PDB file of C-alpha atoms in Angstrom:
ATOM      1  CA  UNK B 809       0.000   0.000   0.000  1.00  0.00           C
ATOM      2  CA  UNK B 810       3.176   2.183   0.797  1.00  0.00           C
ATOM      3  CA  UNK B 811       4.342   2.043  -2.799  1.00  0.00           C
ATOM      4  CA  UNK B 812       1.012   2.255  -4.094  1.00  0.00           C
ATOM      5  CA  UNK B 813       0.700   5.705  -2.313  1.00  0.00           C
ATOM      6  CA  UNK B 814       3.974   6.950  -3.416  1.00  0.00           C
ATOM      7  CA  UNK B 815       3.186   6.365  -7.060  1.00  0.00           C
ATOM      8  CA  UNK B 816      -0.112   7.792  -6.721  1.00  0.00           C
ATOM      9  CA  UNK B 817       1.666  10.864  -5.037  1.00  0.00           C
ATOM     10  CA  UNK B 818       4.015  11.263  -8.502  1.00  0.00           C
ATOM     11  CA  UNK B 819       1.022  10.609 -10.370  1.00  0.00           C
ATOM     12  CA  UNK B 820      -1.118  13.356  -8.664  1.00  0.00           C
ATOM     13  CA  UNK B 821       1.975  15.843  -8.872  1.00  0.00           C
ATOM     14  CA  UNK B 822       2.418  15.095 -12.640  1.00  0.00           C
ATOM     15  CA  UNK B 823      -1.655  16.249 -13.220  1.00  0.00           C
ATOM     16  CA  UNK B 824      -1.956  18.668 -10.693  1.00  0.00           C
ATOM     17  CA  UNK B 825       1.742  20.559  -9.981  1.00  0.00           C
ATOM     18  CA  UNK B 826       0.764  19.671  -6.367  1.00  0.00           C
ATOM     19  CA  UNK B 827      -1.831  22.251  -5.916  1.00  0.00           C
ATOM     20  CA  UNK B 828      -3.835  20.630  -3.422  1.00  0.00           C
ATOM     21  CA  UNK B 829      -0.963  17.823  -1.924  1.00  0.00           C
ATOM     22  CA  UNK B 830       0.283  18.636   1.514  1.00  0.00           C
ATOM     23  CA  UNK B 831       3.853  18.393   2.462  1.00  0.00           C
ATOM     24  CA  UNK B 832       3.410  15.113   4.650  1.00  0.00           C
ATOM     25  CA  UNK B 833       1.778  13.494   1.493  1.00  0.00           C
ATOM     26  CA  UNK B 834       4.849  14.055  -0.172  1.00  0.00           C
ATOM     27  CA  UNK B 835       7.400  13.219   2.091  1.00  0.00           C
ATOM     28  CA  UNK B 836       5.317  10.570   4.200  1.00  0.00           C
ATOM     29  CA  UNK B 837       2.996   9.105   1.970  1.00  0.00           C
ATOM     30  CA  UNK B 838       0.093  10.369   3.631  1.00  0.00           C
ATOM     31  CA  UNK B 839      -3.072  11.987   1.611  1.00  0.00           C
ATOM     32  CA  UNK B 840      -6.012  14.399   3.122  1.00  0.00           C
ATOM     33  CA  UNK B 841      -8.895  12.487   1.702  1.00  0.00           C
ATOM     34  CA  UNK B 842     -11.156  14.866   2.004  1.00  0.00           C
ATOM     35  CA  UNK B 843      -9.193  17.369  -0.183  1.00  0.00           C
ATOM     36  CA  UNK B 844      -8.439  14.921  -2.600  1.00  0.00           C
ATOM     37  CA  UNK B 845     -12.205  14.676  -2.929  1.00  0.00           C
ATOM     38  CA  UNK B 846     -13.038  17.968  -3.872  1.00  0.00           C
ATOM     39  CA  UNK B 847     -10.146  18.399  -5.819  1.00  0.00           C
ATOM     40  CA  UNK B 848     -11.497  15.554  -8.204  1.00  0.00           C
ATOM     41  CA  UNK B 849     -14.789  16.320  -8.186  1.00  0.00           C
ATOM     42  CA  UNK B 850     -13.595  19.692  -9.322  1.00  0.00           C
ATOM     43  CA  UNK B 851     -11.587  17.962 -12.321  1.00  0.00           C
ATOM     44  CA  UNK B 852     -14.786  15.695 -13.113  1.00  0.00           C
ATOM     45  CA  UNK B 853     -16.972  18.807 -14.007  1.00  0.00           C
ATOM     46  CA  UNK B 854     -13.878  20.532 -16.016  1.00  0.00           C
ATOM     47  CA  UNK B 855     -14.307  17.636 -18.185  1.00  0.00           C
ATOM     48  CA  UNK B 856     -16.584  17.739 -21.442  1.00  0.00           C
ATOM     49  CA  UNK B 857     -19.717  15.760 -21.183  1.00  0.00           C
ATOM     50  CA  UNK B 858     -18.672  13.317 -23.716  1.00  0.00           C
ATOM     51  CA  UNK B 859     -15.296  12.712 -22.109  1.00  0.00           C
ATOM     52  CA  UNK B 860     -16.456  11.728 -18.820  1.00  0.00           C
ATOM     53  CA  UNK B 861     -19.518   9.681 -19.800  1.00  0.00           C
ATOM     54  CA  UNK B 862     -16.673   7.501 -21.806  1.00  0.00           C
ATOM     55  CA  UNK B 863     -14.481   7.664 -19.144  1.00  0.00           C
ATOM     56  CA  UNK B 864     -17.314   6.305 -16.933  1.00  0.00           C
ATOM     57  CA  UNK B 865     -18.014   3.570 -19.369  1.00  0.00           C
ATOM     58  CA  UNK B 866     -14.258   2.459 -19.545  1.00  0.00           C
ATOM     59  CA  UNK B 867     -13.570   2.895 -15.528  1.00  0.00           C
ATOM     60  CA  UNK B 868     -16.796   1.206 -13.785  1.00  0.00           C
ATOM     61  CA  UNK B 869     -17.919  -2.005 -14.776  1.00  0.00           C
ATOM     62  CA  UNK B 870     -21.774  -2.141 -15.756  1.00  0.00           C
ATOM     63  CA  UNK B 871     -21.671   1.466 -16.269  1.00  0.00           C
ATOM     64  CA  UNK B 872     -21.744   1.047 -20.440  1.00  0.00           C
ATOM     65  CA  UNK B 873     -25.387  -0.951 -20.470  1.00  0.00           C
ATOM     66  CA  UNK B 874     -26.559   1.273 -17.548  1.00  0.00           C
ATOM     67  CA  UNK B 875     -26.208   4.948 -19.465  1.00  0.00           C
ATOM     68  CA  UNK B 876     -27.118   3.592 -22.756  1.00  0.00           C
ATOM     69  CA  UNK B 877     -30.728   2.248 -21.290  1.00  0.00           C
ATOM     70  CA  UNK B 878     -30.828   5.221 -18.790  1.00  0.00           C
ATOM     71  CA  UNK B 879     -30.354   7.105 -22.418  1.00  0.00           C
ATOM     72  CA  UNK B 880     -32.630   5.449 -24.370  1.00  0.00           C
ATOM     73  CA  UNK B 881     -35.331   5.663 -21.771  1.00  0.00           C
ATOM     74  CA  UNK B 882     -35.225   9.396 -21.703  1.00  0.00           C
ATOM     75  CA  UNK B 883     -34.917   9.841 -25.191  1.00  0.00           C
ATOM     76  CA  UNK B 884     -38.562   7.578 -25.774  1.00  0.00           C
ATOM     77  CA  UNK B 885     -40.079  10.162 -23.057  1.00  0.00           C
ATOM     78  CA  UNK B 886     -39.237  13.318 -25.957  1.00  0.00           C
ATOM     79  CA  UNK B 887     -36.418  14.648 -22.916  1.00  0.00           C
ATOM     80  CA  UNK B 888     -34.813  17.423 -25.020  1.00  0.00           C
ATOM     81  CA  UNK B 889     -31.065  16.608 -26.043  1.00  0.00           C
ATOM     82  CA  UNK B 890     -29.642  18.776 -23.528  1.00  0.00           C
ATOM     83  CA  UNK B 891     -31.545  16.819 -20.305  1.00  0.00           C
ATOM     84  CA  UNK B 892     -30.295  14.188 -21.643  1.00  0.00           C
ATOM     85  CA  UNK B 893     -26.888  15.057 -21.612  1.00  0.00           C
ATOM     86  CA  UNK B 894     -26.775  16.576 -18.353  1.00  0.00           C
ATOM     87  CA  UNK B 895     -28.536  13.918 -16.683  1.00  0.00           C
ATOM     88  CA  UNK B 896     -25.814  11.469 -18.331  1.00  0.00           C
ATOM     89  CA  UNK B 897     -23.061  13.793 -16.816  1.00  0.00           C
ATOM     90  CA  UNK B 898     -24.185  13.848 -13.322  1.00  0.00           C
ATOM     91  CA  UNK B 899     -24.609   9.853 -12.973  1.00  0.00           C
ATOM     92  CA  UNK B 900     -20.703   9.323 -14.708  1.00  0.00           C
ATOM     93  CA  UNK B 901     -19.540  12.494 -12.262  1.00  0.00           C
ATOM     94  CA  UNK B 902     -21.084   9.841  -9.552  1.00  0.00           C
ATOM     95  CA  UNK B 903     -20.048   6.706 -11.178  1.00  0.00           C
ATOM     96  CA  UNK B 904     -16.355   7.963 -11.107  1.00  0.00           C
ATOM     97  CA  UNK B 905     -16.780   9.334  -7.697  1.00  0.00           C
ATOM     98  CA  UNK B 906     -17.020   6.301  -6.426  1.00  0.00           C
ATOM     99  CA  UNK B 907     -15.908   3.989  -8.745  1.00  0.00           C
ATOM    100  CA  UNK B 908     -19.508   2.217  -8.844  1.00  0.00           C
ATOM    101  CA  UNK B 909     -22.720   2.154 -10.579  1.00  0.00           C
ATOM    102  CA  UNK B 910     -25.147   4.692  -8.874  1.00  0.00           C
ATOM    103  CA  UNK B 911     -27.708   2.425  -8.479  1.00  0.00           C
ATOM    104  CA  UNK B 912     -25.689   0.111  -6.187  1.00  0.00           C
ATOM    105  CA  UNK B 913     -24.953   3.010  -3.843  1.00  0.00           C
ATOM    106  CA  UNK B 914     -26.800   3.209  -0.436  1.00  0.00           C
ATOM    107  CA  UNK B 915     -28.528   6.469   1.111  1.00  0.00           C
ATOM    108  CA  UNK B 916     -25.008   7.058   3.309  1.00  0.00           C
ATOM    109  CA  UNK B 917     -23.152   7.444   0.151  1.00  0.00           C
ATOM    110  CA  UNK B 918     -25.491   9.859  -1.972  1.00  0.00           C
ATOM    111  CA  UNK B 919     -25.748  12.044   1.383  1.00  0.00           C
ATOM    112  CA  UNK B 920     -22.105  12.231   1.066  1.00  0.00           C
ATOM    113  CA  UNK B 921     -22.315  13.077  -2.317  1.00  0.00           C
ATOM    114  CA  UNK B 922     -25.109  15.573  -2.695  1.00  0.00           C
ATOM    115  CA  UNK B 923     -22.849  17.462   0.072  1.00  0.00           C
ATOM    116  CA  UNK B 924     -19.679  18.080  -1.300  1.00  0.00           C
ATOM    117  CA  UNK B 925     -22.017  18.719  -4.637  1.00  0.00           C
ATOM    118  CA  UNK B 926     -24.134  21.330  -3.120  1.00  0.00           C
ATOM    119  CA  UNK B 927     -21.372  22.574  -0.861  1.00  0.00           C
ATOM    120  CA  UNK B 928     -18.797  23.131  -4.155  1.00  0.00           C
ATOM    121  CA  UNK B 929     -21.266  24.656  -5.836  1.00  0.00           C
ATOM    122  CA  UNK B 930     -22.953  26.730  -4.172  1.00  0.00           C
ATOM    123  CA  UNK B 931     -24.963  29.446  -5.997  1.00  0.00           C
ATOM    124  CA  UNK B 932     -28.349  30.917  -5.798  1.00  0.00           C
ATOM    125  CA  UNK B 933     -29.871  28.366  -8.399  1.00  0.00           C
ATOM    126  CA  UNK B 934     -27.446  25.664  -7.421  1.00  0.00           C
ATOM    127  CA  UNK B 935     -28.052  23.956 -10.948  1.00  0.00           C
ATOM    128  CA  UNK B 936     -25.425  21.204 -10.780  1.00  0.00           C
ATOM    129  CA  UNK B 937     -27.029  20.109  -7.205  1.00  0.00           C
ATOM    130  CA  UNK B 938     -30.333  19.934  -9.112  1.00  0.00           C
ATOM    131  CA  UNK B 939     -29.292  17.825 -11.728  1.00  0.00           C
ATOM    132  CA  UNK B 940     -27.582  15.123  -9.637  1.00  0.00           C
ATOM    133  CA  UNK B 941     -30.995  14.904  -7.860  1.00  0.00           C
ATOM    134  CA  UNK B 942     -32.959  15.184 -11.049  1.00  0.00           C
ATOM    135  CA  UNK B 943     -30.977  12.562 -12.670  1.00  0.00           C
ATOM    136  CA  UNK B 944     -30.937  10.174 -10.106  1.00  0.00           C
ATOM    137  CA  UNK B 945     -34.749  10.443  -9.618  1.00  0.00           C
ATOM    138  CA  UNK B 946     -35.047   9.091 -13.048  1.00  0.00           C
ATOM    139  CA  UNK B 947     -32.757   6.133 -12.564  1.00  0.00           C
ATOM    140  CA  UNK B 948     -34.541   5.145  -9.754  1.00  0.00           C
ATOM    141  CA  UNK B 949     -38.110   5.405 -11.993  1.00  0.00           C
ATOM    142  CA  UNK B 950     -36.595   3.735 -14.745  1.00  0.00           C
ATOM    143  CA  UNK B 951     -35.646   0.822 -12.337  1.00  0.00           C
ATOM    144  CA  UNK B 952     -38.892   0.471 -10.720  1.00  0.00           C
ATOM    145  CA  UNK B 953     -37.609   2.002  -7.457  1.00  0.00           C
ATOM    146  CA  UNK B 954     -39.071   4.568  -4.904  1.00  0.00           C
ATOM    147  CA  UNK B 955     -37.562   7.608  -4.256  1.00  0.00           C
ATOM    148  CA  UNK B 956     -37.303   6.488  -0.899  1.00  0.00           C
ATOM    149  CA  UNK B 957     -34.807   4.393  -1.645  1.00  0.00           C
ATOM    150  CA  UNK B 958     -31.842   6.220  -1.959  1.00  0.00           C
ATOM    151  CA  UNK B 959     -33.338   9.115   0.403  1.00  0.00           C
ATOM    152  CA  UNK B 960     -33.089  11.798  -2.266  1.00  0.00           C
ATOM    153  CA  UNK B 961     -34.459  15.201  -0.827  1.00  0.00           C
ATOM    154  CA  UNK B 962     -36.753  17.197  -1.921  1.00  0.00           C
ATOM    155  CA  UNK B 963     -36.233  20.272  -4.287  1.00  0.00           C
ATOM    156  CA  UNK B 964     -37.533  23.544  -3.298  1.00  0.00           C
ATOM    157  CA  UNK B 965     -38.622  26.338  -5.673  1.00  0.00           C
ATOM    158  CA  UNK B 966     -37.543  29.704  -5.488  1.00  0.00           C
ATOM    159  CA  UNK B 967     -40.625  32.077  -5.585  1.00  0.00           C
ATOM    160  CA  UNK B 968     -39.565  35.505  -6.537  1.00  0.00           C
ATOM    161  CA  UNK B 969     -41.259  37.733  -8.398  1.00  0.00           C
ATOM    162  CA  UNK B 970     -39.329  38.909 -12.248  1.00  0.00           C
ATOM    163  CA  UNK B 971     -38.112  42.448 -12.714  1.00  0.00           C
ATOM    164  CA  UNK B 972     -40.135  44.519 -14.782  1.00  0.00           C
ATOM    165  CA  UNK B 973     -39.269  47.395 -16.511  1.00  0.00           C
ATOM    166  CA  UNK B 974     -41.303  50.547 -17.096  1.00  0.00           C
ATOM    167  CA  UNK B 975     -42.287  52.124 -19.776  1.00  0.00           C
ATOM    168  CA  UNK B 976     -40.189  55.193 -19.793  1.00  0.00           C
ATOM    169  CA  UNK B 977     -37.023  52.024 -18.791  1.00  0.00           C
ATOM    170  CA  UNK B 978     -37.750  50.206 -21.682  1.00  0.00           C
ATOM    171  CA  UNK B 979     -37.891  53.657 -24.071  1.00  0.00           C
ATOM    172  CA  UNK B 980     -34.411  54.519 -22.518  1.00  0.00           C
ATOM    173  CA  UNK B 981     -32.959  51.241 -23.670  1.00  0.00           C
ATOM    174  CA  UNK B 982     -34.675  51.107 -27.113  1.00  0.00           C
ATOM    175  CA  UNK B 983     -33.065  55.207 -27.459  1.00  0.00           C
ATOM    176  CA  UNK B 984     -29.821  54.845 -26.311  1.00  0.00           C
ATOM    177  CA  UNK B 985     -29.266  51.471 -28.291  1.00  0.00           C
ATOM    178  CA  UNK B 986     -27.513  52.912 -32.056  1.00  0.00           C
ATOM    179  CA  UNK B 987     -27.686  49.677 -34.112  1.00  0.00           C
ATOM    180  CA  UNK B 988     -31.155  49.116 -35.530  1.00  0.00           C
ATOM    181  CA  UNK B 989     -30.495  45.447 -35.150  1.00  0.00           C
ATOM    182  CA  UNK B 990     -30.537  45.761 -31.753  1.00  0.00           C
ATOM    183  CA  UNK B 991     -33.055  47.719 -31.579  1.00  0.00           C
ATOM    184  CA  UNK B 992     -35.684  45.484 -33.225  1.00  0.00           C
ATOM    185  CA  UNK B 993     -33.756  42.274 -30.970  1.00  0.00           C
ATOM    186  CA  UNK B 994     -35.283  44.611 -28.082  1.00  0.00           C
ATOM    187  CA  UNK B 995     -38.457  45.389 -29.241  1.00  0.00           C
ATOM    188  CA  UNK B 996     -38.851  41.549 -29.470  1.00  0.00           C
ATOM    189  CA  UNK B 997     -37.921  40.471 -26.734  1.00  0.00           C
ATOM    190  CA  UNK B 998     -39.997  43.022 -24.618  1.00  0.00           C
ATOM    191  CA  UNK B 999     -42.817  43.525 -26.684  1.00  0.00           C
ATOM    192  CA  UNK B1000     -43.502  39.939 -27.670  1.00  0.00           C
ATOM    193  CA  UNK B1001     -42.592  38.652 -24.252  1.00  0.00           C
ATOM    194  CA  UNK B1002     -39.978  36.081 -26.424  1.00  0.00           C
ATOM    195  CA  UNK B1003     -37.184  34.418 -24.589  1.00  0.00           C
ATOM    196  CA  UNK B1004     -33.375  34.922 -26.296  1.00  0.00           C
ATOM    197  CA  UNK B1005     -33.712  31.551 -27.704  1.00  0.00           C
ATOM    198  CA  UNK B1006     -37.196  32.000 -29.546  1.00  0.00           C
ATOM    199  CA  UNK B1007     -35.635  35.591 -30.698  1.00  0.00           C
ATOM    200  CA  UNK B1008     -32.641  33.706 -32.381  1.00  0.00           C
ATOM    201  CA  UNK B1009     -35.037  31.105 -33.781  1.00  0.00           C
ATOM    202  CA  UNK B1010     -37.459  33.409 -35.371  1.00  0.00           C
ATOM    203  CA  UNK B1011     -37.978  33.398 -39.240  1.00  0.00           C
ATOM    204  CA  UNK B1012     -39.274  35.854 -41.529  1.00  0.00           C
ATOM    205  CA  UNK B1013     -42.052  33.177 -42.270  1.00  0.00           C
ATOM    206  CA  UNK B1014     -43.201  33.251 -38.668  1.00  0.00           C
ATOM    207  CA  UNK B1015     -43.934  37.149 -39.353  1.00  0.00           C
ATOM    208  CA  UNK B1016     -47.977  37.833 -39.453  1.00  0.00           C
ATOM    209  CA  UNK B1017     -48.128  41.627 -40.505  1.00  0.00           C
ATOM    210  CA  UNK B1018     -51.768  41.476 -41.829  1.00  0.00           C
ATOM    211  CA  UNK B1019     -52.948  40.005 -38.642  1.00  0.00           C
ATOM    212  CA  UNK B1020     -49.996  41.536 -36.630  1.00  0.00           C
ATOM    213  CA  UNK B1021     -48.927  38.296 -34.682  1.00  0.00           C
ATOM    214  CA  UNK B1022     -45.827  36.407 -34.674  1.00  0.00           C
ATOM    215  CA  UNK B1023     -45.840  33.131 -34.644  1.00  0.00           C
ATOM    216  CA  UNK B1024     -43.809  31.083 -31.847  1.00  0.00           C
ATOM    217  CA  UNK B1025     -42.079  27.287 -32.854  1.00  0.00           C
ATOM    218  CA  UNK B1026     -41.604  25.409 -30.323  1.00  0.00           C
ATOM    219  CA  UNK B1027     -40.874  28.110 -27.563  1.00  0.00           C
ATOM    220  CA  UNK B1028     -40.425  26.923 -23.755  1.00  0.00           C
ATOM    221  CA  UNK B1029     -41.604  22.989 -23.352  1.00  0.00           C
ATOM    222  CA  UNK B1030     -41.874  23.081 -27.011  1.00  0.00           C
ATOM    223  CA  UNK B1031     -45.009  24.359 -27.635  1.00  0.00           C
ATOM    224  CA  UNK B1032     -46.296  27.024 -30.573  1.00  0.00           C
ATOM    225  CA  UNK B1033     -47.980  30.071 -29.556  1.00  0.00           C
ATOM    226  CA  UNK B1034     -49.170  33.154 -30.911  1.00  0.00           C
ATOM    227  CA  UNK B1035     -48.001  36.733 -29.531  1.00  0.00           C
ATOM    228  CA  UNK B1036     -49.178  40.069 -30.821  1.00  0.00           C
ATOM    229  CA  UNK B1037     -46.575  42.902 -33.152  1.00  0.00           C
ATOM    230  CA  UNK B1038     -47.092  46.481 -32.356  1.00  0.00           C
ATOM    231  CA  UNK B1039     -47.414  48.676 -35.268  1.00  0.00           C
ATOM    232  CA  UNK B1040     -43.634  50.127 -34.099  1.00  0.00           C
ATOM    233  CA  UNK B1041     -42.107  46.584 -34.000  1.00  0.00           C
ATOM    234  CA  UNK B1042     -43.599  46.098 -37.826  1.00  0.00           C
ATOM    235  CA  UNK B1043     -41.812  49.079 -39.100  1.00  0.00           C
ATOM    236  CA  UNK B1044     -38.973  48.742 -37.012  1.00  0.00           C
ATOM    237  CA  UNK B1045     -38.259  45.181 -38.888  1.00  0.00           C
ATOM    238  CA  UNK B1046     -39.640  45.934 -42.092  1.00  0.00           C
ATOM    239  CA  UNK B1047     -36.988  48.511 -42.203  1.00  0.00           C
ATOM    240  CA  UNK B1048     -34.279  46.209 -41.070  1.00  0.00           C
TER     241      UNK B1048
END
């Protein structure tokens, strides 16, 4: 075990310049476990998705049949490509973790887990703690098993209310902004209520200006809806 440690410790030095390896580790053998934790889980979520799910697949045994079914099962529900990926990410972050298939874990261990995750990452939406719990939630349905059975808590909304802008805010903006591009990206946005992405994915043939409606494809949870165009936004893109 001795040896082991000191190779590890050349290893570790080699990929990290010893940024988180204390002198007794060094001289002694002797590694803060704890530190070594966050420090990986650190280098797990610098990786690219794809990278680590492979990884996963080529370091924990099982891990190859479980992602592609987890996968497949998500992708028959219509789960956008996106869930799907970082749902995958968060069970091979796990997998890796602990060098074992996330569905063989026990409550202890995911405690552990969703600690360090929610403690490293800790901002006001606290996505990546979401995600693990999101993901897992899903492995368990997709297995037949209760939630109950790994102990995963329970995610709490935020309820706060949105910003809005006045009138005379929104004029200000729409004033001071010189490029007419911008302008009418604006206008959009505020006037149709649009979200960036529905803004970027807007076409000339989703433009209405006899009726004066603009027509939304596939907007948030991919449903179509129809918004009105004020008589300003009209002009302001048919002179664009």
């Amino acid at each position: 075990n001795y040896f082991k440690m000191c190779n590890l410790t050349k290893r570790l030095l080699n990929e990290t310049s010893g940024s988180f390896l204390t002198k007794d580790f060094v001289n002694f053998g002797f590694l803060n476990l704890n530190t070594y934790k966050d420090e990986k889980k650190t280098q797990l979520q610098q990786l690219p998705t794809l990278k680590i799910i492979t990884q996963a697949k080529n370091s924990v045994a099982g891990f190859d049949e479980l992602i592609n079914r987890y996968q497949r099962d998500l992708s028959v529900l219509g789960r956008s490509s996106s869930t799907i990926e970082n749902y995958s990410r968060q069970l091979a972050s796990l997998a890796l973790y602990f060098n074992e298939l996330p569905i063989d874990l026990d409550p202890e261990q995911i405690s552990e887990y969703l600690f360090l995750k929610q403690r490293q990452n800790n901002t006001p939406s606290q996505t990546f703690f979401k995600f693990t719990v999101y993901s897992l939630r899903f492995l368990l349905k997709s297995h037949d098993l209760p939630y109950a059975y790994l102990k995963l808590p329970e995610i709490k909304h935020d309820k706060k209310l949105p910003v809005v802008l006045s009138k005379e805010e929104v004029w200000a903006m729409l004033t001071n902004t010189k490029l007419l591009k911008h302008r009418v990206l604006i206008g959009l946005l505020y006037g149709c209520g649009l979200r960036c992405f529905e803004v970027r994915n807007l076409r000339i043939a989703d433009l209405d200006f006899d009726r004066k409606q603009l027509h939304v494809i596939l907007g948030k949870g991919k449903k179509d809806r129809y918004v009105p165009l004020s008589e300003h936004l009209i002009r302001g893109i048919k002179q664009y």
